[in-house]
mmCIF file of N, CA, C and O in Angstrom:
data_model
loop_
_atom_site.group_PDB
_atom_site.id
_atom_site.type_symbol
_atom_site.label_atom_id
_atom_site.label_comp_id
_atom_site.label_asym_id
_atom_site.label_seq_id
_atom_site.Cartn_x
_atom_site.Cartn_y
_atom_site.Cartn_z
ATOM 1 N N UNK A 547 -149.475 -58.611 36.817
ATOM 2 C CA UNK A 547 -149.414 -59.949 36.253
ATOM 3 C C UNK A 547 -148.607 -59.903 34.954
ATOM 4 O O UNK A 547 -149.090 -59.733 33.835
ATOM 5 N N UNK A 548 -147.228 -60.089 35.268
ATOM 6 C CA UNK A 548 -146.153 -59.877 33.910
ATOM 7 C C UNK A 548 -146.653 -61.348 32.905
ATOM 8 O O UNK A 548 -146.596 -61.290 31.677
ATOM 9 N N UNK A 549 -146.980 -62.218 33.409
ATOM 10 C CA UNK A 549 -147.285 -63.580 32.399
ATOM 11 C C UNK A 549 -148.784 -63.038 31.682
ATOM 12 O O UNK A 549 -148.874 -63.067 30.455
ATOM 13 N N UNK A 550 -149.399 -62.777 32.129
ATOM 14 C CA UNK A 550 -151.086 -62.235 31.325
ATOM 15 C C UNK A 550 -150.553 -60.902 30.475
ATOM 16 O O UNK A 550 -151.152 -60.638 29.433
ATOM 17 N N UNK A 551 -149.448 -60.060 30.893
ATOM 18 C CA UNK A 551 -149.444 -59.076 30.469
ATOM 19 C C UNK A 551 -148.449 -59.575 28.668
ATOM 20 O O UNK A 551 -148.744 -59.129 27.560
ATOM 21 N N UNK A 552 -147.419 -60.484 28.959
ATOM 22 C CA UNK A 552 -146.974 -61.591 27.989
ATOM 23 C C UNK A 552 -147.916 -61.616 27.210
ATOM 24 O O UNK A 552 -147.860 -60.816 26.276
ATOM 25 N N UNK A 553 -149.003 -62.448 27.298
ATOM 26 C CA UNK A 553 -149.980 -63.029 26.307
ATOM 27 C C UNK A 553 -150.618 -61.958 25.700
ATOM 28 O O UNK A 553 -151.231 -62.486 24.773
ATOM 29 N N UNK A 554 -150.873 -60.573 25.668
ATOM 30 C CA UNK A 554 -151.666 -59.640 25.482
ATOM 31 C C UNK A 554 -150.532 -59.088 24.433
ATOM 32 O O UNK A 554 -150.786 -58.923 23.240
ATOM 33 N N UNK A 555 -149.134 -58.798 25.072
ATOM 34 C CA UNK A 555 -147.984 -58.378 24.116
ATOM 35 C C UNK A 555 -147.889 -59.254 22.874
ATOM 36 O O UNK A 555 -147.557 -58.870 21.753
ATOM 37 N N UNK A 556 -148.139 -60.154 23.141
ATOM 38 C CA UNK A 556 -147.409 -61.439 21.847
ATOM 39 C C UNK A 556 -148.749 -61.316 20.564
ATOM 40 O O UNK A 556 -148.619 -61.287 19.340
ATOM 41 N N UNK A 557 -150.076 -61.261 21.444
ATOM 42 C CA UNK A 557 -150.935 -61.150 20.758
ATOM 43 C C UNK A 557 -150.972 -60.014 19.589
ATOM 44 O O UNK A 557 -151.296 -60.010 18.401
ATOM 45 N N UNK A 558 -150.416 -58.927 20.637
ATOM 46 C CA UNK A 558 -150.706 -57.537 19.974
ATOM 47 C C UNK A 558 -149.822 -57.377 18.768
ATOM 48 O O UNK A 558 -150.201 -56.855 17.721
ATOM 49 N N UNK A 559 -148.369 -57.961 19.027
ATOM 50 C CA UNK A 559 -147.362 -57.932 18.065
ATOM 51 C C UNK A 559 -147.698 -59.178 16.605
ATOM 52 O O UNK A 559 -147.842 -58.927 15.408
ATOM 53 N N UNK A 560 -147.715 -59.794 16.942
ATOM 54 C CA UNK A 560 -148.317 -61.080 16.179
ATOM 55 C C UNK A 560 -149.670 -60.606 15.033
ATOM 56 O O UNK A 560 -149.799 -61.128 13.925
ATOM 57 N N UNK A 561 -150.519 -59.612 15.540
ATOM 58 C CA UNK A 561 -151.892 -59.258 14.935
ATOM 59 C C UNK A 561 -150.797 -57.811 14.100
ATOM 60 O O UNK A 561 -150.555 -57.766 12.894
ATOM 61 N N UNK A 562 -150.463 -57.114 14.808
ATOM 62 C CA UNK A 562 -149.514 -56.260 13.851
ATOM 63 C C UNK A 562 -148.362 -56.705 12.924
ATOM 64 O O UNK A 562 -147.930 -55.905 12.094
ATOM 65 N N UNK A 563 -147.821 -58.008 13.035
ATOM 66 C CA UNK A 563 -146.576 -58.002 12.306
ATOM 67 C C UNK A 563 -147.856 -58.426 10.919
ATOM 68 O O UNK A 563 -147.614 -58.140 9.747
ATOM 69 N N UNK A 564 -148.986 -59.029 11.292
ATOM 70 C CA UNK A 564 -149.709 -59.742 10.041
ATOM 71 C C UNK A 564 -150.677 -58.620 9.407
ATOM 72 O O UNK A 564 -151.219 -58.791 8.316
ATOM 73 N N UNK A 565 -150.817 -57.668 10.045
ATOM 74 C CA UNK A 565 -152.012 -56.248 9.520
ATOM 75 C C UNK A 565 -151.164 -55.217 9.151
ATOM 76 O O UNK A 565 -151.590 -54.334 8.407
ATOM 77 N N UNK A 566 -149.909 -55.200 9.605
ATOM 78 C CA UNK A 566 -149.280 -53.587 9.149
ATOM 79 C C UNK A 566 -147.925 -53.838 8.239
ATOM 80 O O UNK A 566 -147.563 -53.072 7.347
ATOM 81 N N UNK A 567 -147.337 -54.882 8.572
ATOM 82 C CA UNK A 567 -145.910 -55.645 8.116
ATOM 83 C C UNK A 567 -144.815 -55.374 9.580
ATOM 84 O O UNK A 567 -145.194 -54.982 10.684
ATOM 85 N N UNK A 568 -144.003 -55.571 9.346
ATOM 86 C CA UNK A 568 -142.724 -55.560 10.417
ATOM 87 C C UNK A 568 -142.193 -54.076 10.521
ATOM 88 O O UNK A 568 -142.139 -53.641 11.671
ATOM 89 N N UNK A 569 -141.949 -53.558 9.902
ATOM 90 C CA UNK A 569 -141.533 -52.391 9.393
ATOM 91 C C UNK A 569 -142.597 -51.240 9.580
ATOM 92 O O UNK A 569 -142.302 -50.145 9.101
ATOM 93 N N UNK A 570 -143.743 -51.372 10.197
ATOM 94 C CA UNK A 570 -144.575 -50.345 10.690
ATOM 95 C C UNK A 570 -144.270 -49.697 12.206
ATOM 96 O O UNK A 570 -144.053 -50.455 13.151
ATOM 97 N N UNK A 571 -144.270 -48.403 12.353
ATOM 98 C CA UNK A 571 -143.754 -48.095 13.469
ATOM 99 C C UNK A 571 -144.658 -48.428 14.759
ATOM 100 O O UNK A 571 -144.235 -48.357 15.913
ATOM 101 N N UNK A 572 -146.237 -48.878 14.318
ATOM 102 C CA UNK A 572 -146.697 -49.339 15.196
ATOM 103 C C UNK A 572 -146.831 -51.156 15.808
ATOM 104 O O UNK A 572 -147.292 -51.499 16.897
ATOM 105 N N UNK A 573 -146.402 -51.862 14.970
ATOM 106 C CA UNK A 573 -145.443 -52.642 15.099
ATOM 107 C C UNK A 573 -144.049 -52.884 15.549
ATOM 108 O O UNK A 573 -143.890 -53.876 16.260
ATOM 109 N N UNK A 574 -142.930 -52.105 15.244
ATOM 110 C CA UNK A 574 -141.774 -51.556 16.159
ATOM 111 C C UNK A 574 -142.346 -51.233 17.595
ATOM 112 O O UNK A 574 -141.898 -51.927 18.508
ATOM 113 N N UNK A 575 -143.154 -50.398 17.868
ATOM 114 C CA UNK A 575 -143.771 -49.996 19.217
ATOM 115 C C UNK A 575 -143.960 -51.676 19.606
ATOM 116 O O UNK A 575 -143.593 -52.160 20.676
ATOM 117 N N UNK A 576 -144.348 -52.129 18.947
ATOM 118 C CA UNK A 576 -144.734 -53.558 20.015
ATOM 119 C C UNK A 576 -143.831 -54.432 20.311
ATOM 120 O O UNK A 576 -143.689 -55.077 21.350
ATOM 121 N N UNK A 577 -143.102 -54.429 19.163
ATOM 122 C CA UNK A 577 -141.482 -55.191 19.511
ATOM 123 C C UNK A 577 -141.085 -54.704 20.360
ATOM 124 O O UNK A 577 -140.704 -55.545 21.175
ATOM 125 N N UNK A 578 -140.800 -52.847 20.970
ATOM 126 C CA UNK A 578 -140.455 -52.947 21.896
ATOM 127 C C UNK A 578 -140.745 -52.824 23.304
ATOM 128 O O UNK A 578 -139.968 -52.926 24.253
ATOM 129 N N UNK A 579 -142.118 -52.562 23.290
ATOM 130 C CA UNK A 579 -143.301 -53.209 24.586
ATOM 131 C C UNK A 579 -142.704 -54.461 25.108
ATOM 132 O O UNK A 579 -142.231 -54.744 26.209
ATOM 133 N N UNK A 580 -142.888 -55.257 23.809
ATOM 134 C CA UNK A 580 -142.215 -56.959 24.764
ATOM 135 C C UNK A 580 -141.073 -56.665 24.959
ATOM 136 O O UNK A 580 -141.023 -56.154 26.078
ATOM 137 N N UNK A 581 -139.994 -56.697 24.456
ATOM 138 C CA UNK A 581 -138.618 -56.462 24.932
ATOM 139 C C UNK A 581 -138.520 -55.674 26.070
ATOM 140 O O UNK A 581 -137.770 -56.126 26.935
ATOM 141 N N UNK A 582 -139.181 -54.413 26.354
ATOM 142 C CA UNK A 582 -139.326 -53.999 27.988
ATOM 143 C C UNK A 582 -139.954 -54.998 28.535
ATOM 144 O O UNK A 582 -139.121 -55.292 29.392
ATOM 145 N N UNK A 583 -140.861 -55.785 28.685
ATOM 146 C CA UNK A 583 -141.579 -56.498 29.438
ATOM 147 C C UNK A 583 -140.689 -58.151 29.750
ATOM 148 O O UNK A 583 -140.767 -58.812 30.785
ATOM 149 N N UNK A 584 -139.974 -58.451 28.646
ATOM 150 C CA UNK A 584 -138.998 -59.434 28.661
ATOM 151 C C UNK A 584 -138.053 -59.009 29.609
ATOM 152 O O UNK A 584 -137.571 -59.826 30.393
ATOM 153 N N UNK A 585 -137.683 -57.635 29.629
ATOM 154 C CA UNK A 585 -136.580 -57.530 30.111
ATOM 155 C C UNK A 585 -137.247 -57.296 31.803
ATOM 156 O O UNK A 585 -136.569 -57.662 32.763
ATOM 157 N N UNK A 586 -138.662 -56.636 32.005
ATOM 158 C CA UNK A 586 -138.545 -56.776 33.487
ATOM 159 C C UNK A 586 -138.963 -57.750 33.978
ATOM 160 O O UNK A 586 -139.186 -57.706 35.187
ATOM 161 N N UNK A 587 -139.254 -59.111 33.173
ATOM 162 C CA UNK A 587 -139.010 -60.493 33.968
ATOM 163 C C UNK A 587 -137.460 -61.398 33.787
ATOM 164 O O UNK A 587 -137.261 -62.581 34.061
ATOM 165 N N UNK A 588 -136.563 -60.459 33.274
ATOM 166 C CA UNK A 588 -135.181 -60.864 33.962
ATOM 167 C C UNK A 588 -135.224 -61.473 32.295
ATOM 168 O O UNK A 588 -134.067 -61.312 31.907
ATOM 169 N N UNK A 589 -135.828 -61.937 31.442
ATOM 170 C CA UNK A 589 -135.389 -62.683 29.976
ATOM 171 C C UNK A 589 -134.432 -61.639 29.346
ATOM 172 O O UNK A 589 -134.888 -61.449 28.218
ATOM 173 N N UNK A 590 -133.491 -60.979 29.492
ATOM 174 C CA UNK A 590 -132.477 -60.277 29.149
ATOM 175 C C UNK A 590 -131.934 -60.221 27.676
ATOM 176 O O UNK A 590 -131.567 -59.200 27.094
ATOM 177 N N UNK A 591 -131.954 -61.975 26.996
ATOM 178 C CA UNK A 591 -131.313 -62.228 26.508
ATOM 179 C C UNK A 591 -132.663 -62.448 24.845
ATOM 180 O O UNK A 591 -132.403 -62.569 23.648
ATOM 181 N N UNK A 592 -133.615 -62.421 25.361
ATOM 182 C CA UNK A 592 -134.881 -62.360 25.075
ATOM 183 C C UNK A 592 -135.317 -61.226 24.493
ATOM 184 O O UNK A 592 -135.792 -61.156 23.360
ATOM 185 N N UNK A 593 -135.117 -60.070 25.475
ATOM 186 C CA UNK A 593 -135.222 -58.706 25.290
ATOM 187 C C UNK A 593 -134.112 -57.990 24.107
ATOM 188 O O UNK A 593 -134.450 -57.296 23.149
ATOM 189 N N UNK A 594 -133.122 -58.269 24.379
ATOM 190 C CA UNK A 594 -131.941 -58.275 23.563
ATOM 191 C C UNK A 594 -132.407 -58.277 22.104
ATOM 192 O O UNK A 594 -132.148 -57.298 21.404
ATOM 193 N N UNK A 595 -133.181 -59.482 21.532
ATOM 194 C CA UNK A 595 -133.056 -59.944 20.420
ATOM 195 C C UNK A 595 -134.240 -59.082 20.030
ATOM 196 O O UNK A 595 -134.363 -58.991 18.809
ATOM 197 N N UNK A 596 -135.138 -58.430 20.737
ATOM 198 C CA UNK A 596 -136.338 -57.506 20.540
ATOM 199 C C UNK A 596 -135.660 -56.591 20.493
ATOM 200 O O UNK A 596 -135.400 -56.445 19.298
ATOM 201 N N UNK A 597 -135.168 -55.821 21.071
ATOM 202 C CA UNK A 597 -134.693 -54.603 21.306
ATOM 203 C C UNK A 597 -133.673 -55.004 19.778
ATOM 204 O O UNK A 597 -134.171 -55.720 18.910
ATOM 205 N N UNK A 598 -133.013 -54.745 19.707
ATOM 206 C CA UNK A 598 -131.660 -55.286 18.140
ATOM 207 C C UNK A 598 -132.824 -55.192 16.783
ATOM 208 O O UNK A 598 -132.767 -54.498 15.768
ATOM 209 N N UNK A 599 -133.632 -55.959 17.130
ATOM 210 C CA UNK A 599 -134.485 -55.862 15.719
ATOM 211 C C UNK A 599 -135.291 -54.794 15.592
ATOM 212 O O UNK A 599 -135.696 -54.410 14.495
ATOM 213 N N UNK A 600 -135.642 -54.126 16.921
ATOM 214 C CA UNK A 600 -136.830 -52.585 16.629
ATOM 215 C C UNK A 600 -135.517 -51.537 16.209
ATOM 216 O O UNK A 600 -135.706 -50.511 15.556
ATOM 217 N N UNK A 601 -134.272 -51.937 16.657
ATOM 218 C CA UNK A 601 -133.179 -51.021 16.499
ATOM 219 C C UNK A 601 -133.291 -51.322 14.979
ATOM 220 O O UNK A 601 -134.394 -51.192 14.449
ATOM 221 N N UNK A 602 -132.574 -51.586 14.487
ATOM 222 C CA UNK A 602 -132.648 -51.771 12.978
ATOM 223 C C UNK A 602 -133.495 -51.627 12.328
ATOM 224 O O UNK A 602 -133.274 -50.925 11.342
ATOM 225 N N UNK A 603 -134.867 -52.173 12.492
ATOM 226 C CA UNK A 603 -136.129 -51.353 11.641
ATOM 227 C C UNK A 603 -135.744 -49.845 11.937
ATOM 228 O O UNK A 603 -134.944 -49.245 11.219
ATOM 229 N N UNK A 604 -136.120 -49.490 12.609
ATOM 230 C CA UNK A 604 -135.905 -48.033 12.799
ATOM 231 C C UNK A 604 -135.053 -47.465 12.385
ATOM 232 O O UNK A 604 -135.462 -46.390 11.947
ATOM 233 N N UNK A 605 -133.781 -47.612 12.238
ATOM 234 C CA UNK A 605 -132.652 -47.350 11.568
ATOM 235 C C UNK A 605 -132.981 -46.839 10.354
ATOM 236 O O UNK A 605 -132.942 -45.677 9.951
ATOM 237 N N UNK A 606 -133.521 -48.490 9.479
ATOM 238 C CA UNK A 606 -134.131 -48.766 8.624
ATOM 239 C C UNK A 606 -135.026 -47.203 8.013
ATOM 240 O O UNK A 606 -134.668 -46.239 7.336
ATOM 241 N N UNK A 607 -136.217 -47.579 8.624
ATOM 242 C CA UNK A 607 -137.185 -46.611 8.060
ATOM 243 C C UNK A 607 -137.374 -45.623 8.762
ATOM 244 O O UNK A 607 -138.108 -44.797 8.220
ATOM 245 N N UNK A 608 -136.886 -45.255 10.120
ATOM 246 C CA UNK A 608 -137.025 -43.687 10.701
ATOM 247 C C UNK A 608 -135.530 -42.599 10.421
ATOM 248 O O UNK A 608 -135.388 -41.386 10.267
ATOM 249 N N UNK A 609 -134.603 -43.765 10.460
ATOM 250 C CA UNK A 609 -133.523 -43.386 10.147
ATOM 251 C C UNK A 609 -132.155 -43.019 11.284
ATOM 252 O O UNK A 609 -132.260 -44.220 11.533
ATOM 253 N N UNK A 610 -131.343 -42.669 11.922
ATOM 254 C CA UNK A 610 -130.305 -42.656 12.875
ATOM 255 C C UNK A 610 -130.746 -41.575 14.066
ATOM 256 O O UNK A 610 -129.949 -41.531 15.002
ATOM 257 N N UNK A 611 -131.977 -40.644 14.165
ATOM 258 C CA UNK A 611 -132.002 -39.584 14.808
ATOM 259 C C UNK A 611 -133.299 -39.026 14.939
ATOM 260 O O UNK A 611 -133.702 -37.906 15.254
ATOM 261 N N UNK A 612 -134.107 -40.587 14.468
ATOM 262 C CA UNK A 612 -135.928 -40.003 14.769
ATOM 263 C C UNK A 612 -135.377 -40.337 16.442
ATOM 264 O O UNK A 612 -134.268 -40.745 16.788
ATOM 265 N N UNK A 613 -136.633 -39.990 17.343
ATOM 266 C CA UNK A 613 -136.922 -40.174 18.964
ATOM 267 C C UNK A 613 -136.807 -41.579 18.753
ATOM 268 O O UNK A 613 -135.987 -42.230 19.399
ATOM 269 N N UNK A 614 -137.702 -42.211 17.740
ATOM 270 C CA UNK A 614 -137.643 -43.915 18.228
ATOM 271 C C UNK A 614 -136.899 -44.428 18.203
ATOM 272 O O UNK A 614 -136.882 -45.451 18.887
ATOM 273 N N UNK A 615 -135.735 -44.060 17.374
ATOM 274 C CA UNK A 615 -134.472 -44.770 17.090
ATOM 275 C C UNK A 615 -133.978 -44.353 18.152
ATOM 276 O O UNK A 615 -133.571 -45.286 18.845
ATOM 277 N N UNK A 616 -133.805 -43.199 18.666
ATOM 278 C CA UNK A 616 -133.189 -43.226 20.348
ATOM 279 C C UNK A 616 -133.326 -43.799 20.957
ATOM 280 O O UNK A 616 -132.515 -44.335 21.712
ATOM 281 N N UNK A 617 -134.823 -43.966 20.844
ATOM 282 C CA UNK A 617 -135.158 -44.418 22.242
ATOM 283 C C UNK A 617 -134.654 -46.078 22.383
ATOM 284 O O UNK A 617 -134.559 -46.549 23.516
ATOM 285 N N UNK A 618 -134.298 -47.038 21.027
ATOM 286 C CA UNK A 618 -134.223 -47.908 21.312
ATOM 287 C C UNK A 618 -132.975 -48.081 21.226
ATOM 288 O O UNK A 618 -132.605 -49.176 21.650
ATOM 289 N N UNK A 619 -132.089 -47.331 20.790
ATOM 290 C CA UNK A 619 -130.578 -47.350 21.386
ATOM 291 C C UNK A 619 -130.532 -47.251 22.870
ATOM 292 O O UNK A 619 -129.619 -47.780 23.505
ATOM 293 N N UNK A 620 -131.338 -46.692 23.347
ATOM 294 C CA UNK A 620 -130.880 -46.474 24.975
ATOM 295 C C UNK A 620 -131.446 -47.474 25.809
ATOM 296 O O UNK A 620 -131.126 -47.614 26.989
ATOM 297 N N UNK A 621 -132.467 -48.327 25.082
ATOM 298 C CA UNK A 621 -132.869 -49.299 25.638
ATOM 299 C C UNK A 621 -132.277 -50.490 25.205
ATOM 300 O O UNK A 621 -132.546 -51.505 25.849
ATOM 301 N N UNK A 622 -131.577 -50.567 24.308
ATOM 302 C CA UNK A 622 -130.192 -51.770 23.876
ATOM 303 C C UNK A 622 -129.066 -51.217 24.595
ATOM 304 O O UNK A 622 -128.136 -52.017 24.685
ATOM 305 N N UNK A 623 -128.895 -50.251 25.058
ATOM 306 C CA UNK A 623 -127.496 -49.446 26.004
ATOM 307 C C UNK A 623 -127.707 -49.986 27.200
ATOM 308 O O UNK A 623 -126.725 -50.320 27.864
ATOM 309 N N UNK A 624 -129.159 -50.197 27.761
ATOM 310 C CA UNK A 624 -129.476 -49.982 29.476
ATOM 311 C C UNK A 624 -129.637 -51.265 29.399
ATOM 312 O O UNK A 624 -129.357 -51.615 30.545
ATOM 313 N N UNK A 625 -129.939 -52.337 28.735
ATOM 314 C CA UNK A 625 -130.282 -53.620 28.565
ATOM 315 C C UNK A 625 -128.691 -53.990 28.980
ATOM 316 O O UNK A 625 -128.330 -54.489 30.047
ATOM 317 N N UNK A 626 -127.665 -53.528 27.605
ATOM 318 C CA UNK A 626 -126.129 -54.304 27.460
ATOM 319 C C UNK A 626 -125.542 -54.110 29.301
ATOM 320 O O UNK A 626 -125.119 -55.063 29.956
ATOM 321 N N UNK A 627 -125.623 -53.135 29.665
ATOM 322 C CA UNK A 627 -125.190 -52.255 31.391
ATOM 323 C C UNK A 627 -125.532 -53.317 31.955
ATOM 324 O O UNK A 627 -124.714 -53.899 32.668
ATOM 325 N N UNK A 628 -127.041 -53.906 31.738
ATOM 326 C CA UNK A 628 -127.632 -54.377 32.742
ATOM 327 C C UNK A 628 -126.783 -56.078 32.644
ATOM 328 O O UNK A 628 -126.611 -56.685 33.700
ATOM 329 N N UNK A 629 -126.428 -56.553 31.627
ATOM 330 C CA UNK A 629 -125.754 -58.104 31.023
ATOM 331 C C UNK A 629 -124.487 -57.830 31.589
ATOM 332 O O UNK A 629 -123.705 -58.780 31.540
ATOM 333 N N UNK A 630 -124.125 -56.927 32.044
ATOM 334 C CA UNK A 630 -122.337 -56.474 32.501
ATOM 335 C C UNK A 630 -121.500 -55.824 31.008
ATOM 336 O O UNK A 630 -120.296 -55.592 30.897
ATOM 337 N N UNK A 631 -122.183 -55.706 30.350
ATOM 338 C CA UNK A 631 -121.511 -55.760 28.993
ATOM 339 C C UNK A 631 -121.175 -53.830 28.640
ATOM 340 O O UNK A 631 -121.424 -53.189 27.618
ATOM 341 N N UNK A 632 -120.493 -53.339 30.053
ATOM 342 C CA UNK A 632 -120.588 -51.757 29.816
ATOM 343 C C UNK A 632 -119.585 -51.186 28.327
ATOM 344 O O UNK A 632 -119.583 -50.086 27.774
ATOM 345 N N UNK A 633 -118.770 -52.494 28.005
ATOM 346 C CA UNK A 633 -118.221 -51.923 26.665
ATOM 347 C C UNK A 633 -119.322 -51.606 25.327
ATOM 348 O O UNK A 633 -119.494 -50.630 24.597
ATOM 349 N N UNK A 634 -119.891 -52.839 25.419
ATOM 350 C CA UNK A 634 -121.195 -52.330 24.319
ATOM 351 C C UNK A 634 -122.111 -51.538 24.713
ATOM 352 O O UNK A 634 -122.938 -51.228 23.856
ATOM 353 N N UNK A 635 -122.217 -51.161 25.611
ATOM 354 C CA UNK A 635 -123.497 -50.321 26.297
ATOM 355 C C UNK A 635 -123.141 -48.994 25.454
ATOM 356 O O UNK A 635 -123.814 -48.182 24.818
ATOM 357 N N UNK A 636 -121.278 -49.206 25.848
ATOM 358 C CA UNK A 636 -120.940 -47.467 25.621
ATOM 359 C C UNK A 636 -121.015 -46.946 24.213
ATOM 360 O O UNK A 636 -121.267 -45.775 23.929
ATOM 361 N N UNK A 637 -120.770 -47.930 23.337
ATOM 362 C CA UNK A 637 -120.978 -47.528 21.598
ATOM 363 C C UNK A 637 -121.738 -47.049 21.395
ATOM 364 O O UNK A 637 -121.970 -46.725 20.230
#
């Protein structure tokens, strides 16, 4: 149930952006929970704007070469592939 599973994400992120700040990595984790979950109900463009902002926190405060920051480059890479957009994928 991707719509119940929605309401549980939004919740979870929403109770963290207000208990930890934005910039907590367990917060980032939830930004990008929904942005996977956006993205496997096809909201692409949705996911995008999740995925871009956990990228940059992370940047931010883990820095260019923690795992999380990978991991959400490759999930803004596999996202862009998936939009047709293989020029940005490849940066």
């Amino acid at each position: 149930d991707l719509e119940g599973a929605a309401v549980l994400y939004r919740e979870a992120l929403a109770a963290r952006r207000e208990t930890l700040g934005d910039r907590h990595p367990d917060t980032l984790n939830s930004i990008n929970n929904l942005g996977n979950l956006l993205a496997d109900q096809g909201d692409l463009e949705g996911a995008a704007v999740l995925y871009r902002e956990a990228l940059a926190a992370r940047r931010e405060t883990l820095g260019d070469r923690h795992p999380d920051t990978l991991n959400s480059i490759n999930n803004l890479g596999n996202l862009l592939a998936d939009q047709g957009d293989l020029e940005g994928a490849a940066v």
